Tab-separated table of C-alpha atoms and ligand atoms in Angstrom:
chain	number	residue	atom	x	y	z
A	1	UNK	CA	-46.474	-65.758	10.028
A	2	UNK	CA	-47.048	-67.815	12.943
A	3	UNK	CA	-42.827	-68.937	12.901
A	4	UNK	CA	-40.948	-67.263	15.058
A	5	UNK	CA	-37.548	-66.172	16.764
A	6	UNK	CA	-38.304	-66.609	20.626
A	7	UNK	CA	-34.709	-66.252	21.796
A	8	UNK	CA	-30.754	-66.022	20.809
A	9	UNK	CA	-27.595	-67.755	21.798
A	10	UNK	CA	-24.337	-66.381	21.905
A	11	UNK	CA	-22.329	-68.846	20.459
A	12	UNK	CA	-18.255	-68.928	21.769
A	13	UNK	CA	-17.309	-69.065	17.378
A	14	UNK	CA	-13.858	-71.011	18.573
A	15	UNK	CA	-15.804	-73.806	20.479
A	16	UNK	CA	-18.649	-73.659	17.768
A	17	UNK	CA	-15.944	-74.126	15.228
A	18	UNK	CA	-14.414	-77.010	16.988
A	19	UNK	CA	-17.695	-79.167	16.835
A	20	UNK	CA	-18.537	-77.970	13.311
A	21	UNK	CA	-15.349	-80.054	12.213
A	22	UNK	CA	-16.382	-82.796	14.267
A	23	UNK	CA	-20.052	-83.262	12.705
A	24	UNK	CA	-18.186	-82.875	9.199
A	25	UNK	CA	-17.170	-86.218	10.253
A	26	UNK	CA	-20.786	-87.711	11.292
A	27	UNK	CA	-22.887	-89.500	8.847
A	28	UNK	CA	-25.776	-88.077	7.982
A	29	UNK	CA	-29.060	-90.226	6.775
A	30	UNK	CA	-31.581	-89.879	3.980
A	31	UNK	CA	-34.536	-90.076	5.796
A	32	UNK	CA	-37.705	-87.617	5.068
A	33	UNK	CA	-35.766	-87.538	1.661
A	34	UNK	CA	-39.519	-87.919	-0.153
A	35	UNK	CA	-39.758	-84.394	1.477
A	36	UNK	CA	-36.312	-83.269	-0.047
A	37	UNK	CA	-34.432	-82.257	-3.091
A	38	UNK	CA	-30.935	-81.767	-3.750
A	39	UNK	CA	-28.729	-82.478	-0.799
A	40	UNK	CA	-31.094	-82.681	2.621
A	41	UNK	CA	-30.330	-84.896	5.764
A	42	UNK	CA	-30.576	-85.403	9.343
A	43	UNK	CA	-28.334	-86.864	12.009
A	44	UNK	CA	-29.977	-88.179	15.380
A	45	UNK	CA	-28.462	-86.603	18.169
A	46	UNK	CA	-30.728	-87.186	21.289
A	47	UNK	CA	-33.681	-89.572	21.237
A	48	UNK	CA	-35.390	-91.969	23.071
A	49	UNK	CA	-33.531	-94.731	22.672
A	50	UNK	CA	-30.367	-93.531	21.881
A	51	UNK	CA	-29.343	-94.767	18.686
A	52	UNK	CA	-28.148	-93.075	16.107
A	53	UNK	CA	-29.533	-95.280	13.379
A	54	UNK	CA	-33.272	-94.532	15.109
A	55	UNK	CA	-33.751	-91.705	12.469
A	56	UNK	CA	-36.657	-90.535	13.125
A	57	UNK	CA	-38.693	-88.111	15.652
A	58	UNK	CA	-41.192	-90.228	17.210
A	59	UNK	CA	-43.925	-89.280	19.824
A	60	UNK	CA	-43.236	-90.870	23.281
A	61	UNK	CA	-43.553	-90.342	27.047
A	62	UNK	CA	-39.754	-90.557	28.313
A	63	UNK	CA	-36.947	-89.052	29.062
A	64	UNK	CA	-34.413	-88.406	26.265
A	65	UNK	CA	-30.904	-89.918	25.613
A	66	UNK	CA	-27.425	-88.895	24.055
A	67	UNK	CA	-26.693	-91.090	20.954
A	68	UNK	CA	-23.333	-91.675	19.761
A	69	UNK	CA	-23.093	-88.773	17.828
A	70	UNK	CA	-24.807	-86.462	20.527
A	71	UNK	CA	-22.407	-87.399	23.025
A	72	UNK	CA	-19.713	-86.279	20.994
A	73	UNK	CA	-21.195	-82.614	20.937
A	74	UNK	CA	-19.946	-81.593	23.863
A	75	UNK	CA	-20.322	-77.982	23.591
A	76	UNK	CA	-23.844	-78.244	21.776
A	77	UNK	CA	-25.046	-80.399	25.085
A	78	UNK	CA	-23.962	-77.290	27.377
A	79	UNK	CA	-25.693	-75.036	25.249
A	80	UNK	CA	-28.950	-76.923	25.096
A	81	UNK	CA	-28.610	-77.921	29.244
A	82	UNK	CA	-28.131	-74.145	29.521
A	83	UNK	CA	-30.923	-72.866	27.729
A	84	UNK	CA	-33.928	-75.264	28.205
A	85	UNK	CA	-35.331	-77.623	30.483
A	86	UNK	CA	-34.462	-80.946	29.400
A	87	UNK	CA	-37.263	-82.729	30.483
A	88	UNK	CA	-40.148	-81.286	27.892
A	89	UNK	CA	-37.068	-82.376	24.881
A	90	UNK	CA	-38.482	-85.555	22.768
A	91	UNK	CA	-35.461	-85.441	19.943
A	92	UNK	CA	-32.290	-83.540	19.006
A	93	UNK	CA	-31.173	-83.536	15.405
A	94	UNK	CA	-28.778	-81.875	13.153
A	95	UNK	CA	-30.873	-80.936	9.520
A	96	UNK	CA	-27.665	-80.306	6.853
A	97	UNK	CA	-28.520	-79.247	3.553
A	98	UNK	CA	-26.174	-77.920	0.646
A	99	UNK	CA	-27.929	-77.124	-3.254
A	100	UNK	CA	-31.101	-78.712	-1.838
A	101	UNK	CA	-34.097	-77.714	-0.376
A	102	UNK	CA	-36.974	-79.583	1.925
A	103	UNK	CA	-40.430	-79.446	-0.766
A	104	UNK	CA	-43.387	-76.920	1.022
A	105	UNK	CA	-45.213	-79.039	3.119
A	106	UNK	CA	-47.378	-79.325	6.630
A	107	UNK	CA	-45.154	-81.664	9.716
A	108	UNK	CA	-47.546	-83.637	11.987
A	109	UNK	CA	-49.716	-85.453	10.330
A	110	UNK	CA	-48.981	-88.540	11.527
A	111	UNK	CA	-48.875	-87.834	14.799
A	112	UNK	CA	-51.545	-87.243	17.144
A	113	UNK	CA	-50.264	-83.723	18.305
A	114	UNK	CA	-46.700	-83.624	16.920
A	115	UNK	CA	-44.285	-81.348	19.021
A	116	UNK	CA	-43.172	-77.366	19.493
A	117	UNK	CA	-40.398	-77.768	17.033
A	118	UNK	CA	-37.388	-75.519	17.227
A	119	UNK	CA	-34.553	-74.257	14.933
A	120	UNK	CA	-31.361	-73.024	16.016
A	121	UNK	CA	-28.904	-72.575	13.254
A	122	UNK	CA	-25.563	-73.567	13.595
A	123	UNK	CA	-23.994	-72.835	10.341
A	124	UNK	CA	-25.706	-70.710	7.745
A	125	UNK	CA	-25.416	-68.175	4.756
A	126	UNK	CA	-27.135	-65.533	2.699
A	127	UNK	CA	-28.397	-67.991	0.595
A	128	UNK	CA	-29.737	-69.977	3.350
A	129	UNK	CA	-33.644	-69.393	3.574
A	130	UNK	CA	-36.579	-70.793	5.230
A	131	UNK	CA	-40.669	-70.064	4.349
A	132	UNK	CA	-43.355	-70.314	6.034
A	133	UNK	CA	-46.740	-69.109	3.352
A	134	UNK	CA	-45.986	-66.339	2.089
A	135	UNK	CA	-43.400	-65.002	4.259
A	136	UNK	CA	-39.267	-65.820	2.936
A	137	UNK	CA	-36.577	-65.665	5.330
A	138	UNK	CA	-33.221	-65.987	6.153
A	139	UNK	CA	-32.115	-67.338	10.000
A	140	UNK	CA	-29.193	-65.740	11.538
A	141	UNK	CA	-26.810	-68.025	14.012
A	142	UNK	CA	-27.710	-68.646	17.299
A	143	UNK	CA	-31.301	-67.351	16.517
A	144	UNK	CA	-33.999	-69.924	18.501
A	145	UNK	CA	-36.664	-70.036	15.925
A	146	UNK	CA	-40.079	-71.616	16.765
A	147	UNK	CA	-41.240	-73.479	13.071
A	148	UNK	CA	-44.868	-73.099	13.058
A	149	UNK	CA	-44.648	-76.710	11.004
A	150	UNK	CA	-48.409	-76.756	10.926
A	151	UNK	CA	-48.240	-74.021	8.655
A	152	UNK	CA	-47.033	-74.630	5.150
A	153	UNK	CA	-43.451	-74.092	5.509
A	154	UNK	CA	-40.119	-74.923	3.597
A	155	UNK	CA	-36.681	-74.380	3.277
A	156	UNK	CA	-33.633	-74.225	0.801
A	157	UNK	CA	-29.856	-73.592	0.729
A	158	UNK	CA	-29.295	-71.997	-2.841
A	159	UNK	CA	-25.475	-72.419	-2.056
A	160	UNK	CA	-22.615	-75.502	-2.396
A	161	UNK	CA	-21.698	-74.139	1.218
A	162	UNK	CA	-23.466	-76.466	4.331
A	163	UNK	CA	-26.270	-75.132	5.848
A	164	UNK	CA	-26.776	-76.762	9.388
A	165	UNK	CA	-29.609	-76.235	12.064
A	166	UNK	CA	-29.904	-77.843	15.285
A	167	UNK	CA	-33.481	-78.849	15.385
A	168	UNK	CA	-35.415	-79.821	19.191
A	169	UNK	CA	-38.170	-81.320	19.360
A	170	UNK	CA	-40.376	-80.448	22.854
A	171	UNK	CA	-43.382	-82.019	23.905
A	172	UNK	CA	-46.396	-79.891	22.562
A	173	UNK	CA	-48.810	-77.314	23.988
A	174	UNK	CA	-45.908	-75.630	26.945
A	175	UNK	CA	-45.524	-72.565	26.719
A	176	UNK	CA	-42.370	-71.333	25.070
A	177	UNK	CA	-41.168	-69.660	28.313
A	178	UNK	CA	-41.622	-72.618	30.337
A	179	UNK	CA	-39.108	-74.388	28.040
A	180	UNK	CA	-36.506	-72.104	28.924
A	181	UNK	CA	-34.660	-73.103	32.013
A	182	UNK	CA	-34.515	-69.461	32.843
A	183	UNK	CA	-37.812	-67.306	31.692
A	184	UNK	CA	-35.811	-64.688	30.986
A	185	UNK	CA	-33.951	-66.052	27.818
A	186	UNK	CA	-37.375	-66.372	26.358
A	187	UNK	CA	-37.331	-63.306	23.543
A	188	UNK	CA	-40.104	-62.648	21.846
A	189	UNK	CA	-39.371	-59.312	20.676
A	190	UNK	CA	-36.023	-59.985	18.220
A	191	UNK	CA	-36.680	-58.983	14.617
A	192	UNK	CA	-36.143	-62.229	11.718
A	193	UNK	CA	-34.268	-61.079	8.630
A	194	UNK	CA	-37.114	-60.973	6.284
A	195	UNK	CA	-35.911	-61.773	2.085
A	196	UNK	CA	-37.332	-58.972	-0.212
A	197	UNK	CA	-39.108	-60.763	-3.066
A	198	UNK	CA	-39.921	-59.550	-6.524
A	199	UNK	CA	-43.566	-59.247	-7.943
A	200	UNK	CA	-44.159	-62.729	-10.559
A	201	UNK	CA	-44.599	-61.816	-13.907
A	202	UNK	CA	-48.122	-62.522	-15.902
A	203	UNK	CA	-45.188	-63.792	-18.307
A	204	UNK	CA	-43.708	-66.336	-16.107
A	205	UNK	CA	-46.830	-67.771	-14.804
A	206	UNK	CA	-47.561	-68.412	-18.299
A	207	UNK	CA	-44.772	-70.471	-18.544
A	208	UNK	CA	-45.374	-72.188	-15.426
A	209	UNK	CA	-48.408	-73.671	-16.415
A	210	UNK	CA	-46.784	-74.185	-19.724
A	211	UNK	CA	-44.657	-76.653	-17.906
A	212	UNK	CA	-47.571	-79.448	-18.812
A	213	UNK	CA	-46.261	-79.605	-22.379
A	214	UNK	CA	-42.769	-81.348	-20.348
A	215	UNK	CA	-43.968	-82.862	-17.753
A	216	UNK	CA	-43.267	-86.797	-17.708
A	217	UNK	CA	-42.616	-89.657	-14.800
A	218	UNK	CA	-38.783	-88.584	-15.842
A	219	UNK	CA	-38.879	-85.069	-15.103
A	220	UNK	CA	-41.625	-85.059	-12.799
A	221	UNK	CA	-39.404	-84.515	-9.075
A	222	UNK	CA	-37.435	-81.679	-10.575
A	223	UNK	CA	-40.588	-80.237	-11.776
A	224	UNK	CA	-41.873	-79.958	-8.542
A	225	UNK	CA	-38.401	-78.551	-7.145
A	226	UNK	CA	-38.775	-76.094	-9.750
A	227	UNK	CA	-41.833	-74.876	-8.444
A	228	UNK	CA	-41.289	-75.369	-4.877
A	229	UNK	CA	-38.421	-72.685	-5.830
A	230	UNK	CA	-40.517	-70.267	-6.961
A	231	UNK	CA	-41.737	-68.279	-3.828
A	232	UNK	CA	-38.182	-68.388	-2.451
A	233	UNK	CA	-37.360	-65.241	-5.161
A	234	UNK	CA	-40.832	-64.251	-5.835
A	235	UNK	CA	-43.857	-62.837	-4.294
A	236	UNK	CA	-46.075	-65.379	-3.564
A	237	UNK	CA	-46.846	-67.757	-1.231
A	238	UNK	CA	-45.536	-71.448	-0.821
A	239	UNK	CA	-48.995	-73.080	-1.194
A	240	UNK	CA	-49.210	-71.834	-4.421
A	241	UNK	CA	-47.523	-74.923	-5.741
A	242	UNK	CA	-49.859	-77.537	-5.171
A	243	UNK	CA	-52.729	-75.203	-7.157
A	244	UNK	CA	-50.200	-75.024	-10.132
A	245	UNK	CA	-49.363	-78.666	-9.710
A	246	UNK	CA	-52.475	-79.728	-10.028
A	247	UNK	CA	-53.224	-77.412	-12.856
A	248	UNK	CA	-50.380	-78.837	-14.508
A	249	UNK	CA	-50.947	-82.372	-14.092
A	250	UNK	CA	-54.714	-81.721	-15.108
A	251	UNK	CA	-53.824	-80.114	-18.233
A	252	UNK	CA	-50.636	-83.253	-19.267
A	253	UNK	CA	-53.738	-85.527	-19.724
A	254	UNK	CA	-51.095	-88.178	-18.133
A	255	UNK	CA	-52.956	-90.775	-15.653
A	256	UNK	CA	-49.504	-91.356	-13.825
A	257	UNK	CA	-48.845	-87.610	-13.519
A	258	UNK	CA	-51.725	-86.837	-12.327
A	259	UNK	CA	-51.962	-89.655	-9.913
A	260	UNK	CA	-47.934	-88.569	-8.926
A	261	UNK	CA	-49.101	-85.305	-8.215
A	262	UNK	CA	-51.908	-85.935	-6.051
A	263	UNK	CA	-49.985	-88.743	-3.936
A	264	UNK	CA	-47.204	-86.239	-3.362
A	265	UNK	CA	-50.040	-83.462	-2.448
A	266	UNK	CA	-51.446	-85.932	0.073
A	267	UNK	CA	-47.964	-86.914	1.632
A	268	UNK	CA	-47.413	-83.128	1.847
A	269	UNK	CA	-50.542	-81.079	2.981
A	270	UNK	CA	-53.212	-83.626	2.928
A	271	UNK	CA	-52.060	-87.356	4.749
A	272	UNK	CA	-48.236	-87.102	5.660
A	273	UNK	CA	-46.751	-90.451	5.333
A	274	UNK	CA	-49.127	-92.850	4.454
A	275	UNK	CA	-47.881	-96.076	6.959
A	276	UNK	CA	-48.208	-94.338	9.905
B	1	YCP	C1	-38.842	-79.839	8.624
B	1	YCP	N1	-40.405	-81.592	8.315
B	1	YCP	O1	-39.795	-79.105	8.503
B	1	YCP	C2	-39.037	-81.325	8.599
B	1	YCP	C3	-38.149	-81.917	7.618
B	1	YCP	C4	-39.905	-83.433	6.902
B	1	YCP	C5	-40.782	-82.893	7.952
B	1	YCP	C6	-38.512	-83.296	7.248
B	1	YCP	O2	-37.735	-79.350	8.721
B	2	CO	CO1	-41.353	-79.565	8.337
């Protein structure tokens, strides 16, 4: 696995706590939802321009600016002007997600070279998990974790609790210890929480690919949530749903599915969003 946990913050719980409350109160916007099932959304916090409406992260060559909702965050700001050098930062989000999970799929591809992407979660639990191939884990608080988003990755909340992640987006190709304002927060030695998976059954891949007898335009998203599930509780790896998606559509002899399933492929693994 290429993802990984490059340093830790020690998070003051009262002062965490306090700002917690105050992003219950934020609004938080649907974009990337064609990535996204169940409950999944983002809330702009720094940007380029500022605005909080300016969803999403964008590729540009300036400095980054406090929207109305990241200026707020008081705490979050000193913990971010702490740790990294603000300079190489492009965009500062919040990710929420409760009963919902973001589909397995590649970031960057429509950019030219994307970003070094960052997690640090703010509010998690047990149920809580992120994937990157074949590896399943579960981020602790105040973990920095690099997100290898070339890679096929994903992630799920499997609870009615939030889930929230600070995400920062650098400019690409630094090194991660020149992000940190002070080389020595950079970690590269702390051990993720790894989710033990059970073998899949010969059984249940039967009825997988049985899942062509019920696949229709109706049923066709939570189909693919269904398998995008799959790997979070068994041993395999994420990818493995675009092979059984395919085999699926192939075998509904449905023109629409199988054009569904390879325009959802493409905006995943193959094209990323197709107007850019
Ligand atoms: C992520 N990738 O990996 C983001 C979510 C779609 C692109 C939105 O978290
Ligand atoms: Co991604």
């Amino acid at each position: 696995m290429e993802s990984k946990i490059i340093g830790k913050v020690n998070f003051e719980e009262h002062l965490l706590d306090k700002e917690l409350k105050l992003i219950d109160t934020f609004e938080f916007n649907d974009s990337y939802s064609e990535y996204a099932s169940g409950i999944w959304k983002t809330c702009m916090l720094w940007n380029r321009s500022g605005q909080k409406d300016d969803h999403l992260s964008i590729e540009h060559d300036t400095y980054v600016k406090p929207t109305e909702y990241g200026k707020q965050l008081a705490y979050v700001n000193e913990i971010i002007a702490n740790t990294f050098k603000k300079e190489h930062i492009k965009t500062v989000r919040l990710f929420m997600c409760i009963n919902g999970l973001i589909i397995p799929h590649k970031d960057y591809l429509e950019f030219k070279k994307g970003f070094t992407r960052i997690h640090i979660p703010l509010k998690i639990n047990e149920h809580a998990l992120t994937s990157e191939e074949d590896v399943v884990y579960n981020m602790q608080k105040g973990e920095i974790w690099f997100i290898e988003g070339r890679k096929i990755h994903s992630a799920a909340n499997f609870s009615k609790v939030k889930r929230i992640n600070l995400v920062i987006d650098f400019a690409p190709d630094i090194p991660f210890e020149e992000l940190f304002l002070n080389s020595e927060n950079y970690q590269p030695n702390l051990i993720p929480k790894i989710s033990q998976r059970t073998q899949l059954k010969e059984e249940e891949l039967g009825y997988i690919k049985g899942l062509s007898k019920i696949i229709n335009e109706m049923n066709f998203d939570d189909i693919l949530s269904i398998l995008s599930k799959i790997h979070f509780y068994r041993n395999v790896s994420s990818e493995l749903v675009f092979g059984w998606l395919d085999e699926i559509a192939t075998a509904s002899n449905n023109y629409n599915i199988q054009r569904k399933a390879q325009e959802v492929t493409d905006l995943l693994i193959r094209k990323g969003p197709i107007n850019n």
